[in-house]
Short mmCIF file of C-alpha atoms (C1' of nucleotides) in Angstrom, two decimals:
data_model
loop_
_atom_site.label_atom_id
_atom_site.label_comp_id
_atom_site.label_asym_id
_atom_site.label_seq_id
_atom_site.Cartn_x
_atom_site.Cartn_y
_atom_site.Cartn_z
CA MET A 1 4.19 43.72 -1.41
CA ASN A 2 2.24 41.77 1.09
CA LYS A 3 0.54 38.59 -0.08
CA ASN A 4 -0.87 35.80 2.02
CA ARG A 5 2.53 35.26 3.44
CA GLY A 6 3.62 35.45 7.04
CA ARG A 7 2.14 34.47 10.32
CA PRO A 8 -1.65 34.78 10.45
CA ARG A 9 -3.55 36.70 13.10
CA GLY A 10 -4.88 35.04 16.18
CA ARG A 11 -4.15 31.47 17.16
CA PRO A 12 -5.59 29.27 14.45
CA ALA A 13 -5.13 25.61 15.33
CA THR A 14 -3.59 24.95 11.94
CA LYS A 15 -1.39 22.03 12.92
CA ALA A 16 -4.29 20.17 14.49
CA ARG A 17 -6.41 20.87 11.43
CA ILE A 18 -3.75 19.43 9.16
CA ALA A 19 -3.41 16.30 11.27
CA GLU A 20 -7.17 15.89 11.34
CA LYS A 21 -7.58 16.17 7.58
CA ALA A 22 -4.53 13.96 7.03
CA ARG A 23 -5.98 11.26 9.22
CA ALA A 24 -9.22 11.19 7.25
CA LEU A 25 -7.34 10.99 3.97
CA PHE A 26 -4.94 8.31 5.19
CA LEU A 27 -7.89 6.22 6.32
CA ALA A 28 -9.74 6.79 3.06
CA HIS A 29 -6.93 6.26 0.58
CA GLY A 30 -4.05 4.66 2.44
CA TYR A 31 -0.52 5.94 2.85
CA GLN A 32 0.63 5.87 -0.75
CA GLY A 33 -2.71 7.03 -2.02
CA THR A 34 -2.60 10.18 0.07
CA THR A 35 -0.49 13.02 -1.29
CA LEU A 36 0.79 15.87 0.81
CA ARG A 37 -0.78 18.24 -1.68
CA ALA A 38 -4.17 16.68 -1.13
CA VAL A 39 -3.75 17.06 2.62
CA ALA A 40 -2.63 20.65 2.19
CA ALA A 41 -5.61 21.41 -0.02
CA ALA A 42 -8.03 19.80 2.43
CA ALA A 43 -6.56 21.85 5.26
CA ASP A 44 -6.43 24.96 3.06
CA VAL A 45 -2.74 25.36 3.62
CA ASP A 46 0.47 25.38 1.62
CA VAL A 47 2.30 22.10 1.17
CA ALA A 48 5.46 23.40 2.74
CA LEU A 49 3.66 24.03 6.01
CA ILE A 50 3.29 20.30 6.44
CA GLY A 51 7.02 19.91 6.19
CA TYR A 52 7.45 22.68 8.71
CA HIS A 53 5.14 21.14 11.28
CA PHE A 54 5.72 17.44 10.74
CA GLY A 55 9.07 17.22 9.01
CA SER A 56 8.10 14.63 6.45
CA LYS A 57 5.20 12.58 5.19
CA GLN A 58 6.09 9.79 7.59
CA GLY A 59 6.19 12.29 10.43
CA LEU A 60 2.73 13.47 9.49
CA PHE A 61 1.53 9.90 9.31
CA GLY A 62 2.96 9.04 12.68
CA GLU A 63 1.45 12.06 14.37
CA ALA A 64 -1.91 11.91 12.60
CA MET A 65 -2.32 8.24 13.38
CA ASN A 66 -0.96 8.51 16.87
CA ILE A 67 -2.28 5.53 18.66
CA ASP A 68 -4.10 6.61 21.76
CA CYS A 69 -3.99 3.26 23.44
CA GLY A 70 -3.27 3.07 27.09
CA ARG A 71 -4.68 -0.28 27.92
CA SER A 72 -3.20 -3.38 29.39
CA THR A 73 -5.11 -6.54 29.88
CA ALA A 74 -4.80 -10.21 29.12
CA ILE A 75 -6.88 -12.07 26.58
CA VAL A 76 -8.49 -14.14 29.27
CA ARG A 77 -9.98 -11.23 31.10
CA ALA A 78 -11.75 -10.24 27.90
CA LEU A 79 -13.86 -13.37 28.25
CA ASP A 80 -15.66 -11.95 31.26
CA GLY A 81 -18.42 -9.46 30.80
CA ASP A 82 -21.39 -8.99 28.54
CA PRO A 83 -21.28 -11.76 25.90
CA ALA A 84 -22.75 -9.33 23.37
CA TYR A 85 -19.47 -7.44 23.29
CA LEU A 86 -17.08 -10.35 23.54
CA ALA A 87 -15.78 -9.71 20.05
CA GLU A 88 -14.97 -6.09 20.81
CA ARG A 89 -13.17 -7.01 24.02
CA LEU A 90 -11.08 -9.66 22.29
CA VAL A 91 -9.99 -7.30 19.54
CA ASP A 92 -9.14 -4.68 22.14
CA ALA A 93 -7.19 -7.22 24.15
CA VAL A 94 -4.99 -8.05 21.17
CA THR A 95 -4.26 -4.46 20.27
CA ALA A 96 -3.65 -3.58 23.91
CA LEU A 97 -1.29 -6.51 24.20
CA TRP A 98 0.97 -5.05 21.54
CA GLU A 99 0.53 -1.39 22.05
CA GLU A 100 1.06 -1.18 25.77
CA PRO A 101 2.61 2.23 26.27
CA ASP A 102 5.45 1.56 28.68
CA GLY A 103 7.26 -0.79 26.33
CA ALA A 104 5.82 -3.79 28.13
CA GLY A 105 3.82 -4.95 25.13
CA PHE A 106 4.84 -7.39 22.43
CA ALA A 107 5.85 -4.44 20.28
CA ALA A 108 9.35 -4.67 21.68
CA LEU A 109 10.21 -7.88 19.84
CA GLU A 110 8.40 -6.85 16.69
CA PRO A 111 11.16 -6.15 14.18
CA VAL A 112 13.05 -9.42 14.31
CA ALA A 113 10.25 -11.63 15.51
CA MET A 114 9.39 -12.95 12.09
CA ARG A 115 12.82 -14.39 11.44
CA ASP A 116 13.18 -16.20 14.71
CA GLU A 117 11.74 -19.67 14.67
CA ASP A 118 11.62 -19.86 18.46
CA VAL A 119 9.60 -16.71 18.74
CA MET A 120 7.18 -18.05 16.19
CA ARG A 121 6.74 -21.27 18.08
CA VAL A 122 6.00 -19.35 21.26
CA PHE A 123 3.43 -17.51 19.30
CA ARG A 124 1.87 -20.62 17.94
CA GLU A 125 1.58 -22.17 21.35
CA PHE A 126 0.22 -18.98 22.82
CA LEU A 127 -2.50 -18.76 20.21
CA GLU A 128 -3.32 -22.43 20.31
CA ARG A 129 -3.30 -23.08 24.01
CA GLU A 130 -4.06 -19.80 25.69
CA VAL A 131 -6.37 -18.18 23.19
CA LEU A 132 -8.05 -20.97 21.27
CA GLY A 133 -8.41 -23.28 24.22
CA ARG A 134 -9.86 -20.68 26.54
CA ILE A 135 -12.23 -19.33 23.96
CA ALA A 136 -13.46 -22.83 23.19
CA ASP A 137 -14.00 -23.53 26.90
CA HIS A 138 -15.81 -20.28 27.34
CA LEU A 139 -18.09 -20.78 24.36
CA GLY A 140 -19.16 -24.32 25.14
CA GLY A 141 -21.70 -26.06 22.99
CA ARG A 142 -21.40 -28.48 20.14
CA HIS A 143 -19.12 -26.71 17.71
CA ALA A 144 -17.27 -24.69 20.28
CA ARG A 145 -13.84 -25.71 19.06
CA GLU A 146 -14.62 -24.96 15.45
CA ARG A 147 -15.92 -21.56 16.33
CA ALA A 148 -12.91 -20.88 18.50
CA THR A 149 -10.66 -21.91 15.62
CA ALA A 150 -12.37 -19.42 13.34
CA ALA A 151 -12.02 -16.74 16.00
CA VAL A 152 -8.33 -17.44 16.41
CA ALA A 153 -7.87 -17.25 12.66
CA VAL A 154 -9.43 -13.81 12.68
CA LEU A 155 -7.38 -12.65 15.66
CA GLY A 156 -4.29 -14.17 14.05
CA GLY A 157 -5.09 -12.13 10.98
CA LEU A 158 -5.08 -8.98 13.06
CA ILE A 159 -1.76 -9.93 14.62
CA PHE A 160 -0.25 -10.86 11.28
CA THR A 161 -1.39 -7.91 9.20
CA ARG A 162 -0.90 -5.28 11.89
CA TYR A 163 2.18 -6.34 13.82
CA LEU A 164 4.19 -9.21 12.38
CA ASN A 165 3.99 -8.32 8.71
CA PRO A 166 2.41 -4.91 8.92
CA LEU A 167 0.22 -3.81 6.06
CA GLY A 168 -0.09 -0.06 5.61
CA PRO A 169 -3.87 0.18 5.65
CA VAL A 170 -4.13 -1.95 8.78
CA VAL A 171 -1.42 -0.04 10.61
CA ALA A 172 -3.12 3.19 9.64
CA LEU A 173 -6.04 2.38 11.89
CA ASP A 174 -6.09 3.21 15.56
CA ALA A 175 -7.28 0.74 18.15
CA ALA A 176 -10.87 2.01 17.96
CA ASP A 177 -10.94 1.66 14.19
CA VAL A 178 -9.59 -1.86 14.42
CA ARG A 179 -12.33 -2.75 16.86
CA ARG A 180 -14.98 -1.17 14.72
CA ILE A 181 -14.10 -2.85 11.44
CA LEU A 182 -12.95 -6.22 12.76
CA ALA A 183 -15.44 -6.89 15.54
CA PRO A 184 -18.25 -7.86 13.14
CA ALA A 185 -16.04 -10.46 11.51
CA LEU A 186 -14.91 -11.82 14.86
CA ARG A 187 -18.48 -11.93 16.13
CA ALA A 188 -19.53 -13.91 13.08
CA ALA A 189 -16.66 -16.31 13.70
CA LEU A 190 -17.61 -16.70 17.37
CA HIS A 191 -21.28 -17.24 16.67
CA GLY A 192 -20.47 -19.72 13.93
CA ARG A 193 -23.27 -18.66 11.71
CA THR A 194 -23.59 -20.60 8.53
CA VAL A 195 -24.37 -19.09 5.17
CA PRO A 196 -27.37 -16.85 5.69
CA VAL A 197 -29.12 -17.37 2.40
CA ARG A 198 -29.59 -20.41 0.20
CA ALA A 199 -26.86 -22.25 2.02
CA HIS A 200 -27.72 -25.62 0.58
CA ARG A 201 -26.84 -24.54 -2.95
CA LEU A 202 -23.39 -23.38 -2.02
CA PRO A 203 -21.08 -26.27 -2.95
CA ALA A 204 -22.33 -26.65 -6.50
CA ARG A 205 -21.95 -22.96 -7.10
CA LEU A 206 -18.43 -22.85 -5.82
CA SER A 207 -16.93 -25.97 -7.33
CA ARG A 208 -16.04 -24.16 -10.53
CA THR A 209 -14.10 -21.28 -9.00
CA ALA A 210 -12.10 -23.28 -6.50
CA MET B 1 22.13 10.57 -38.06
CA ASN B 2 22.32 7.25 -36.39
CA LYS B 3 22.52 7.12 -32.62
CA ASN B 4 21.91 4.19 -30.33
CA ARG B 5 18.36 4.22 -31.43
CA GLY B 6 16.41 1.55 -33.23
CA ARG B 7 16.26 -2.19 -33.07
CA PRO B 8 19.58 -3.81 -32.17
CA ARG B 9 21.24 -6.55 -34.21
CA GLY B 10 20.74 -10.16 -33.42
CA ARG B 11 18.21 -11.51 -30.93
CA PRO B 12 19.24 -10.19 -27.55
CA ALA B 13 16.96 -11.53 -24.82
CA THR B 14 16.39 -8.04 -23.53
CA LYS B 15 12.95 -8.58 -22.03
CA ALA B 16 14.10 -11.56 -20.03
CA ARG B 17 17.15 -9.64 -18.85
CA ILE B 18 14.95 -6.79 -17.64
CA ALA B 19 12.66 -9.15 -15.75
CA GLU B 20 15.63 -10.90 -14.20
CA LYS B 21 17.26 -7.71 -12.97
CA ALA B 22 13.89 -6.38 -11.85
CA ARG B 23 13.25 -9.48 -9.78
CA ALA B 24 16.59 -9.10 -7.99
CA LEU B 25 15.91 -5.45 -7.28
CA PHE B 26 12.34 -6.06 -6.12
CA LEU B 27 13.56 -8.71 -3.72
CA ALA B 28 16.39 -6.50 -2.51
CA HIS B 29 14.51 -3.26 -2.05
CA GLY B 30 10.81 -4.01 -2.29
CA TYR B 31 8.26 -2.58 -4.67
CA GLN B 32 8.36 1.06 -3.69
CA GLY B 33 12.08 0.99 -3.12
CA THR B 34 12.75 -0.15 -6.67
CA THR B 35 12.63 2.52 -9.36
CA LEU B 36 12.11 1.78 -13.00
CA ARG B 37 15.21 3.81 -13.74
CA ALA B 38 17.25 1.58 -11.46
CA VAL B 39 15.93 -1.48 -13.24
CA ALA B 40 16.67 0.10 -16.59
CA ALA B 41 20.20 0.95 -15.49
CA ALA B 42 20.80 -2.56 -14.18
CA ALA B 43 19.59 -4.03 -17.46
CA ASP B 44 21.53 -1.40 -19.44
CA VAL B 45 18.40 -0.25 -21.17
CA ASP B 46 16.29 2.86 -21.50
CA VAL B 47 13.44 3.37 -19.05
CA ALA B 48 10.85 3.59 -21.78
CA LEU B 49 11.65 0.08 -22.91
CA ILE B 50 10.19 -1.24 -19.69
CA GLY B 51 6.95 0.46 -20.47
CA TYR B 52 7.04 -1.00 -23.95
CA HIS B 53 7.56 -4.57 -22.77
CA PHE B 54 5.60 -4.62 -19.53
CA GLY B 55 3.15 -1.76 -19.80
CA SER B 56 3.63 -0.44 -16.31
CA LYS B 57 5.59 -0.93 -13.12
CA GLN B 58 2.88 -3.21 -11.79
CA GLY B 59 3.05 -5.24 -14.97
CA LEU B 60 6.79 -5.59 -14.55
CA PHE B 61 6.33 -6.63 -10.93
CA GLY B 62 3.72 -9.18 -11.84
CA GLU B 63 5.78 -10.71 -14.60
CA ALA B 64 9.07 -10.60 -12.73
CA MET B 65 7.54 -12.24 -9.67
CA ASN B 66 5.51 -14.81 -11.59
CA ILE B 67 2.37 -13.89 -9.77
CA ASP B 68 0.53 -12.86 -12.85
CA CYS B 69 -0.94 -16.10 -14.10
CA GLY B 70 -3.24 -18.14 -11.95
CA ARG B 71 -2.18 -16.39 -8.78
CA SER B 72 -3.24 -12.84 -8.30
CA THR B 73 -5.76 -13.39 -11.03
CA ALA B 74 -7.31 -16.16 -8.96
CA ILE B 75 -8.29 -13.49 -6.47
CA VAL B 76 -9.60 -11.29 -9.25
CA ARG B 77 -11.69 -14.06 -10.72
CA ALA B 78 -13.20 -14.70 -7.32
CA LEU B 79 -14.66 -11.20 -7.44
CA ASP B 80 -16.92 -12.12 -10.31
CA GLY B 81 -20.08 -14.08 -9.71
CA ASP B 82 -22.94 -14.06 -7.25
CA PRO B 83 -22.15 -11.44 -4.58
CA ALA B 84 -23.90 -13.61 -2.01
CA TYR B 85 -21.03 -16.11 -2.17
CA LEU B 86 -18.15 -13.70 -2.58
CA ALA B 87 -16.78 -14.64 0.84
CA GLU B 88 -16.78 -18.33 -0.02
CA ARG B 89 -15.00 -17.74 -3.32
CA LEU B 90 -12.33 -15.59 -1.69
CA VAL B 91 -11.61 -18.19 0.98
CA ASP B 92 -11.43 -20.85 -1.70
CA ALA B 93 -9.12 -18.72 -3.81
CA VAL B 94 -6.65 -18.42 -0.93
CA THR B 95 -6.62 -22.11 -0.10
CA ALA B 96 -6.38 -22.98 -3.79
CA LEU B 97 -3.49 -20.56 -4.16
CA TRP B 98 -1.46 -22.54 -1.65
CA GLU B 99 -2.70 -26.01 -2.21
CA GLU B 100 -2.39 -26.13 -5.96
CA PRO B 101 -1.77 -29.81 -6.67
CA ASP B 102 1.11 -29.74 -9.14
CA GLY B 103 3.48 -27.92 -6.82
CA ALA B 104 2.79 -24.63 -8.52
CA GLY B 105 1.22 -23.02 -5.46
CA PHE B 106 2.82 -20.83 -2.86
CA ALA B 107 3.43 -23.94 -0.80
CA ALA B 108 6.78 -24.27 -2.52
CA LEU B 109 8.34 -21.31 -0.72
CA GLU B 110 6.58 -22.07 2.53
CA PRO B 111 9.28 -23.58 4.76
CA VAL B 112 11.73 -20.69 4.56
CA ALA B 113 9.28 -17.95 3.74
CA MET B 114 8.78 -16.79 7.27
CA ARG B 115 12.44 -16.22 7.97
CA ASP B 116 13.18 -14.40 4.77
CA GLU B 117 12.52 -10.72 5.17
CA ASP B 118 12.56 -10.14 1.43
CA VAL B 119 9.94 -12.76 0.71
CA MET B 120 7.77 -11.32 3.43
CA ARG B 121 7.99 -7.89 1.96
CA VAL B 122 6.97 -9.09 -1.46
CA PHE B 123 4.15 -10.93 0.20
CA ARG B 124 3.06 -7.86 2.07
CA GLU B 125 2.97 -5.82 -1.10
CA PHE B 126 1.05 -8.57 -2.85
CA LEU B 127 -1.62 -8.50 -0.17
CA GLU B 128 -1.77 -4.75 -0.02
CA ARG B 129 -1.67 -3.94 -3.70
CA GLU B 130 -3.21 -6.87 -5.49
CA VAL B 131 -5.71 -8.17 -2.97
CA LEU B 132 -6.75 -5.18 -0.88
CA GLY B 133 -6.80 -2.76 -3.77
CA ARG B 134 -8.86 -4.97 -6.01
CA ILE B 135 -11.34 -5.86 -3.30
CA ALA B 136 -11.77 -2.19 -2.42
CA ASP B 137 -12.34 -1.31 -6.07
CA HIS B 138 -14.82 -4.12 -6.44
CA LEU B 139 -16.78 -3.21 -3.33
CA GLY B 140 -17.08 0.50 -4.05
CA GLY B 141 -19.16 2.66 -1.78
CA ARG B 142 -18.30 4.90 1.08
CA HIS B 143 -16.26 2.64 3.37
CA ALA B 144 -14.97 0.35 0.66
CA ARG B 145 -11.37 0.60 1.76
CA GLU B 146 -12.17 -0.02 5.39
CA ARG B 147 -14.19 -3.09 4.52
CA ALA B 148 -11.47 -4.33 2.19
CA THR B 149 -8.95 -3.85 4.99
CA ALA B 150 -11.06 -5.95 7.31
CA ALA B 151 -11.40 -8.61 4.62
CA VAL B 152 -7.65 -8.72 4.04
CA ALA B 153 -7.09 -9.04 7.78
CA VAL B 154 -9.36 -12.08 7.84
CA LEU B 155 -7.75 -13.62 4.75
CA GLY B 156 -4.33 -12.82 6.21
CA GLY B 157 -5.41 -14.66 9.32
CA LEU B 158 -6.16 -17.74 7.26
CA ILE B 159 -2.79 -17.50 5.53
CA PHE B 160 -0.97 -16.95 8.80
CA THR B 161 -2.60 -19.61 10.95
CA ARG B 162 -2.79 -22.26 8.24
CA TYR B 163 0.34 -21.83 6.13
CA LEU B 164 2.97 -19.48 7.49
CA ASN B 165 2.75 -20.35 11.17
CA PRO B 166 0.49 -23.36 11.08
CA LEU B 167 -1.77 -23.94 14.05
CA GLY B 168 -2.80 -27.51 14.61
CA PRO B 169 -6.58 -26.98 14.70
CA VAL B 170 -6.50 -24.87 11.56
CA VAL B 171 -4.34 -27.27 9.59
CA ALA B 172 -6.59 -30.13 10.63
CA LEU B 173 -9.41 -28.69 8.57
CA ASP B 174 -9.84 -29.49 4.91
CA ALA B 175 -10.59 -26.79 2.35
CA ALA B 176 -14.36 -27.25 2.69
CA ASP B 177 -14.18 -26.88 6.47
CA VAL B 178 -12.11 -23.75 6.13
CA ARG B 179 -14.70 -22.30 3.84
CA ARG B 180 -17.53 -23.24 6.13
CA ILE B 181 -16.17 -21.80 9.35
CA LEU B 182 -14.38 -18.76 7.95
CA ALA B 183 -16.82 -17.56 5.31
CA PRO B 184 -19.24 -16.01 7.83
CA ALA B 185 -16.46 -13.96 9.36
CA LEU B 186 -15.23 -12.84 5.96
CA ARG B 187 -18.74 -12.00 4.89
CA ALA B 188 -19.21 -9.82 7.95
CA ALA B 189 -15.93 -8.09 7.18
CA LEU B 190 -16.94 -7.46 3.58
CA HIS B 191 -20.38 -6.15 4.50
CA GLY B 192 -18.94 -3.95 7.20
CA ARG B 193 -21.82 -4.43 9.56
CA THR B 194 -21.62 -2.52 12.80
CA VAL B 195 -22.60 -3.84 16.17
CA PRO B 196 -25.95 -5.55 15.77
CA VAL B 197 -27.44 -4.92 19.21
CA ARG B 198 -27.36 -1.95 21.55
CA ALA B 199 -24.58 -0.35 19.58
CA HIS B 200 -24.92 2.99 21.28
CA ARG B 201 -23.92 1.62 24.65
CA LEU B 202 -20.70 0.11 23.39
CA PRO B 203 -18.05 2.70 24.26
CA ALA B 204 -19.08 3.03 27.92
CA ARG B 205 -19.20 -0.72 28.36
CA LEU B 206 -15.77 -1.24 26.91
CA SER B 207 -13.87 1.52 28.58
CA ARG B 208 -13.43 -0.50 31.74
CA THR B 209 -12.26 -3.77 30.27
CA ALA B 210 -10.13 -2.39 27.46
"C1'" DC C 1 16.96 -8.43 -54.51
"C1'" DC C 2 13.63 -5.15 -53.10
"C1'" DT C 3 10.26 -3.31 -50.40
"C1'" DG C 4 6.96 -2.49 -46.49
"C1'" DG C 5 5.18 -3.51 -42.37
"C1'" DA C 6 6.09 -5.29 -37.66
"C1'" DT C 7 9.21 -5.10 -33.87
"C1'" DA C 8 12.59 -3.26 -30.64
"C1'" DT C 9 14.97 0.41 -28.99
"C1'" DT C 10 16.32 5.31 -27.58
"C1'" DC C 11 15.11 10.19 -26.91
"C1'" DA C 12 12.56 13.86 -25.02
"C1'" DA C 13 9.17 15.53 -22.56
"C1'" DC C 14 5.00 15.67 -19.35
"C1'" DG C 15 2.66 16.11 -14.88
"C1'" DC C 16 3.13 14.60 -10.54
"C1'" DT C 17 5.45 13.60 -6.06
"C1'" DG C 18 7.97 14.83 -1.54
"C1'" DA C 19 11.29 17.97 0.02
"C1'" DT C 20 13.83 22.50 0.98
"C1'" DG C 21 15.62 27.34 1.30
"C1'" DA C 22 14.20 32.04 1.16
"C1'" DA C 23 10.91 35.74 2.02
"C1'" DT C 24 7.46 37.62 4.99
"C1'" DA C 25 4.30 38.81 8.64
"C1'" DA C 26 2.51 38.28 13.19
"C1'" DA C 27 3.45 37.07 18.04
"C1'" DA C 28 6.28 36.85 22.03
"C1'" DA C 29 10.24 38.17 24.77
"C1'" DC C 30 13.11 41.53 26.51
"C1'" DG D 1 10.35 49.74 21.24
"C1'" DT D 2 13.33 46.61 19.56
"C1'" DT D 3 14.64 41.89 18.83
"C1'" DT D 4 13.90 37.13 18.52
"C1'" DT D 5 10.91 33.38 17.71
"C1'" DT D 6 7.14 31.31 15.36
"C1'" DA D 7 3.93 30.45 11.49
"C1'" DT D 8 3.02 30.81 6.88
"C1'" DT D 9 3.52 31.18 1.63
"C1'" DC D 10 6.38 31.16 -2.51
"C1'" DA D 11 9.59 29.31 -5.69
"C1'" DT D 12 12.12 25.75 -6.93
"C1'" DC D 13 14.42 21.21 -6.85
"C1'" DA D 14 15.45 16.38 -8.33
"C1'" DG D 15 13.18 12.10 -8.96
"C1'" DC D 16 9.25 9.35 -10.15
"C1'" DG D 17 6.15 6.60 -13.66
"C1'" DT D 18 4.35 7.28 -18.03
"C1'" DT D 19 3.77 8.54 -23.03
"C1'" DG D 20 4.53 10.06 -27.96
"C1'" DA D 21 7.72 10.41 -31.44
"C1'" DA D 22 11.89 9.09 -34.01
"C1'" DT D 23 14.76 5.47 -35.59
"C1'" DA D 24 17.04 1.20 -36.69
"C1'" DT D 25 16.65 -3.69 -37.42
"C1'" DC D 26 14.16 -7.91 -38.60
"C1'" DC D 27 11.02 -10.55 -41.52
"C1'" DA D 28 7.61 -11.71 -45.05
"C1'" DG D 29 5.73 -10.94 -50.03
"C1'" DG D 30 6.63 -9.74 -54.40
#
DNA sequence: CCTGGATATTCAACGCTGATGAATAAAAAC
DNA sequence: GTTTTTATTCATCAGCGTTGAATATCCAGG
């Protein structure tokens, strides 16, 4: 009568394996693009076991993507340290600012923040004065303010797509992933590199598309 | 033999009625929250008729939301052409999308957009489905989705800091300036470069500050 | 007027999704 | 040694978007 049913022998870390495979699939294909059956197949497990361990797809998502952040620091302090990793520290500072564990982060005012004009103005001033201004001062040089503006645009993009108007694929990342994939862009913004190849021919080429 | 089947008498504007009801439902419940069967029921029509008129759910969304012509396709068209200037074309496509001269751009819904949860949701789905998905498909390769996510974060930053919650220094730029200072960041995001120097020492260095 | 294609509509089914209750086997508690 | 708790599979559900076929009306050519 016996099939593969019932509790298996030993203590296989099945739940952890499911979460691990789920995380990889969520990162690769996004939330909608990842089916529970695909996760179950990757973990070599029945679909129903996911429901047993995690309750629902959202429960699996929440647990698999569990943000491990436990950092708290201001943007300004990110300016100190090795200039080579300034971009990484700035990205980390933004994520840490929201995802502070003890409810002290900006995450508290997340849900309704977008509809409140006052909150948005606070935001604007924070980005413009605190972030942009300090970054520009720190960078120095001829085009410091332009480069700082680009950097703030990138950081604002992180804030916008992850917290204020959260996009699934951005939320799916943990803080380390965010740093990894966004730091290169922020570094390019900070360094203010121009077009690396054949820059002089750019405008003519682009005039048609724009 | 006759049922309710076949072409009805007269010239009922069925297609327009479907799009109209669909638009209301998309705004009320979002893309995922709106089922084709609900739309069909609201329009007093069979589900299959939607497929006949609009091809797919995405087609219905595009037509109902008027983002099919010259809007989402502007992003798609930017994908064609010299890969070396893909970043420039994408930045231009976003600015052009808002700053279309004849009032046809997104600028029309700008003032109230931020406070309207429904508009934001549509916007979110536009970014996630139309922009991120198409960029990921176009890039291909192993980390295509990650790189597309980074790119959308950068483009979202432009949208956020220039249009939705306008920051003075960003608004002060013209379209050419925006392209010049933001294209390097977007290019880095698209190429998905990792840390250029001493990458292996990164985690230890950051653990203190972050 | 008649006829034949083009058009618009419903019907019926498919394969897939996420979810759930029941059966079962091992482990843990008593 | 028995009972309870835990982990797992199986079988099935309703709902989803999509598709092929049937059917009724419109419209153009004779």
